[in-house]
Short mmCIF file of C-alpha atoms in Angstrom, two decimals:
data_model
loop_
_atom_site.label_atom_id
_atom_site.label_comp_id
_atom_site.label_asym_id
_atom_site.label_seq_id
_atom_site.Cartn_x
_atom_site.Cartn_y
_atom_site.Cartn_z
CA MET A 1 182.00 166.02 211.62
CA SER A 2 182.51 163.72 215.06
CA ALA A 3 184.76 160.98 215.62
CA ALA A 4 184.95 158.52 218.34
CA THR A 5 187.04 155.36 219.23
CA PHE A 6 185.71 152.43 221.47
CA VAL A 7 187.72 149.54 222.29
CA GLY A 8 184.73 147.63 223.16
CA ASP A 9 184.20 147.35 226.79
CA GLU A 10 182.17 150.75 227.03
CA PRO A 11 178.91 150.51 227.49
CA VAL A 12 177.00 151.07 224.21
CA ALA A 13 175.27 153.99 226.04
CA GLU A 14 178.38 155.98 225.09
CA ALA A 15 178.29 155.66 221.65
CA ARG A 16 174.42 157.05 221.83
CA ASP A 17 175.46 159.67 223.81
CA THR A 18 177.90 160.81 221.16
CA ALA A 19 175.39 160.91 218.73
CA ARG A 20 173.27 162.78 220.88
CA ARG A 21 175.89 165.20 221.69
CA PHE A 22 176.61 165.74 217.99
CA LEU A 23 172.91 166.22 216.94
CA THR A 24 172.47 168.75 219.88
CA GLU A 25 175.54 170.37 218.86
CA LEU A 26 174.48 170.58 215.33
CA GLN A 27 171.20 172.35 216.50
CA ALA A 28 172.31 174.70 218.80
CA VAL A 29 175.43 175.93 217.52
CA HIS A 30 174.42 175.29 213.69
CA GLY A 31 171.07 176.18 213.53
CA ILE A 32 170.44 172.77 211.64
CA PRO A 33 166.93 171.32 212.36
CA VAL A 34 166.73 167.77 213.56
CA SER A 35 163.51 166.14 214.15
CA ALA A 36 162.82 163.89 217.34
CA ARG A 37 162.32 161.23 215.01
CA ALA A 38 165.83 161.70 213.63
CA MET A 39 167.45 162.20 217.02
CA GLY A 40 165.90 159.14 218.16
CA MET A 41 166.67 156.97 214.80
CA VAL A 42 170.16 158.01 214.68
CA GLN A 43 170.84 156.65 218.33
CA LEU A 44 168.98 153.74 217.42
CA VAL A 45 171.39 152.86 214.36
CA VAL A 46 174.17 153.90 216.46
CA SER A 47 173.41 151.62 219.36
CA GLU A 48 173.13 148.59 216.78
CA LEU A 49 176.20 149.22 214.96
CA VAL A 50 178.34 149.50 217.91
CA THR A 51 176.79 146.47 219.22
CA ASN A 52 177.15 144.46 216.54
CA ALA A 53 180.81 145.85 216.58
CA TYR A 54 181.28 144.90 220.04
CA LYS A 55 179.67 141.27 219.64
CA TYR A 56 181.62 140.37 216.88
CA ALA A 57 184.36 141.99 216.06
CA PRO A 58 187.63 141.76 217.80
CA GLY A 59 189.51 144.95 219.03
CA PRO A 60 188.21 148.43 218.53
CA CYS A 61 185.56 150.12 216.62
CA LEU A 62 185.51 153.86 215.08
CA LEU A 63 182.10 155.92 214.90
CA ASP A 64 182.05 158.67 212.51
CA LEU A 65 179.04 160.89 212.44
CA GLU A 66 179.00 163.60 209.53
CA ILE A 67 176.16 165.83 208.01
CA SER A 68 175.79 165.70 204.27
CA ASP A 69 172.79 166.60 202.27
CA GLY A 70 170.27 166.72 204.84
CA ALA A 71 170.95 163.74 206.52
CA VAL A 72 173.58 162.35 209.17
CA GLU A 73 176.03 159.73 208.11
CA ILE A 74 176.91 156.92 210.18
CA SER A 75 179.69 155.20 209.79
CA VAL A 76 181.28 152.56 212.00
CA TRP A 77 184.52 150.63 211.42
CA ASP A 78 185.96 147.36 213.02
CA THR A 79 188.23 145.02 212.76
CA ASP A 80 186.39 141.89 211.30
CA PRO A 81 186.37 141.62 207.69
CA THR A 82 182.91 139.46 207.58
CA LEU A 83 179.99 141.36 206.31
CA PRO A 84 177.01 141.04 208.00
CA VAL A 85 173.83 139.96 206.20
CA ALA A 86 170.36 140.81 207.40
CA ARG A 87 168.50 137.69 208.11
CA ALA A 88 164.76 136.81 206.36
CA ALA A 89 162.12 138.28 208.28
CA ASP A 90 160.87 136.00 211.01
CA PRO A 91 158.40 136.93 213.96
CA GLY A 92 159.18 134.01 216.02
CA ARG A 93 163.21 134.45 216.03
CA VAL A 94 164.31 136.17 219.21
CA GLY A 95 167.25 138.59 218.43
CA GLN A 96 169.13 139.05 215.82
CA HIS A 97 166.98 141.79 214.21
CA GLY A 98 169.38 144.71 214.24
CA MET A 99 170.40 144.64 210.77
CA GLU A 100 166.68 144.67 209.38
CA ILE A 101 165.64 147.68 212.15
CA VAL A 102 168.55 149.50 210.47
CA MET A 103 167.98 148.90 206.73
CA ALA A 104 164.58 149.95 207.68
CA VAL A 105 165.27 153.14 209.34
CA CYS A 106 167.94 154.51 207.07
CA ARG A 107 167.77 156.41 203.61
CA SER A 108 170.83 154.67 202.33
CA PHE A 109 172.86 151.41 203.72
CA GLU A 110 176.20 150.21 202.58
CA VAL A 111 178.97 147.80 204.17
CA HIS A 112 182.66 147.84 202.50
CA ARG A 113 185.67 145.74 203.17
CA GLU A 114 188.72 147.75 204.04
CA PRO A 115 192.26 146.66 204.23
CA VAL A 116 191.74 145.90 208.08
CA GLY A 117 188.10 144.87 208.88
CA LYS A 118 184.63 146.51 207.42
CA ARG A 119 183.04 149.79 207.29
CA ILE A 120 179.22 150.02 207.52
CA LYS A 121 177.50 153.06 206.48
CA ALA A 122 174.28 154.47 207.16
CA THR A 123 172.26 157.44 206.52
CA VAL A 124 169.39 159.01 208.54
CA THR A 125 167.29 162.24 207.22
CA LEU A 126 167.06 164.73 209.64
CA ALA A 127 163.87 166.78 208.73
CA ASP A 128 160.53 164.58 208.82
CA ASP A 129 159.50 163.36 205.59
CA PRO A 130 156.02 164.61 204.60
CA GLY A 131 155.01 161.15 203.69
CA GLY A 132 155.51 160.08 206.87
CA HIS A 133 158.21 157.29 205.94
CA PRO A 134 160.71 156.91 209.27
CA ALA A 135 163.48 156.66 206.47
CA GLY A 136 162.58 159.89 204.96
CA ARG A 137 162.09 158.40 201.46
CA SER A 138 158.37 158.05 199.47
CA MET A 139 158.35 154.50 198.43
#
């Protein structure tokens, strides 16, 4: 498990770097294979979730990364109790596609209110899906 606290004034790149270091160590130290797709998807999801925490929640956010059942579980806690809602697809809309993207590339996605704030959990499969689905699941 890896955990990092961000107060909101660090570049989002630090959160992506944390995720990349976690997955690199997972491969090097523990011999767990991580596909190039998973490496990129985890960094993308971390970037989107931490960016939203910075943008919409006052105060710090916490990033937890954990391996479970062949996947990395990404958890981001922030201080805002308002649950995010993915907007309807609109190819003409500029921006605000982050939740749509996260939900499309993850095997699972959950949002829970906590006594203070909320926690968003997203799971990305580490190995490539033989069927080629980006989230590691067949549809």
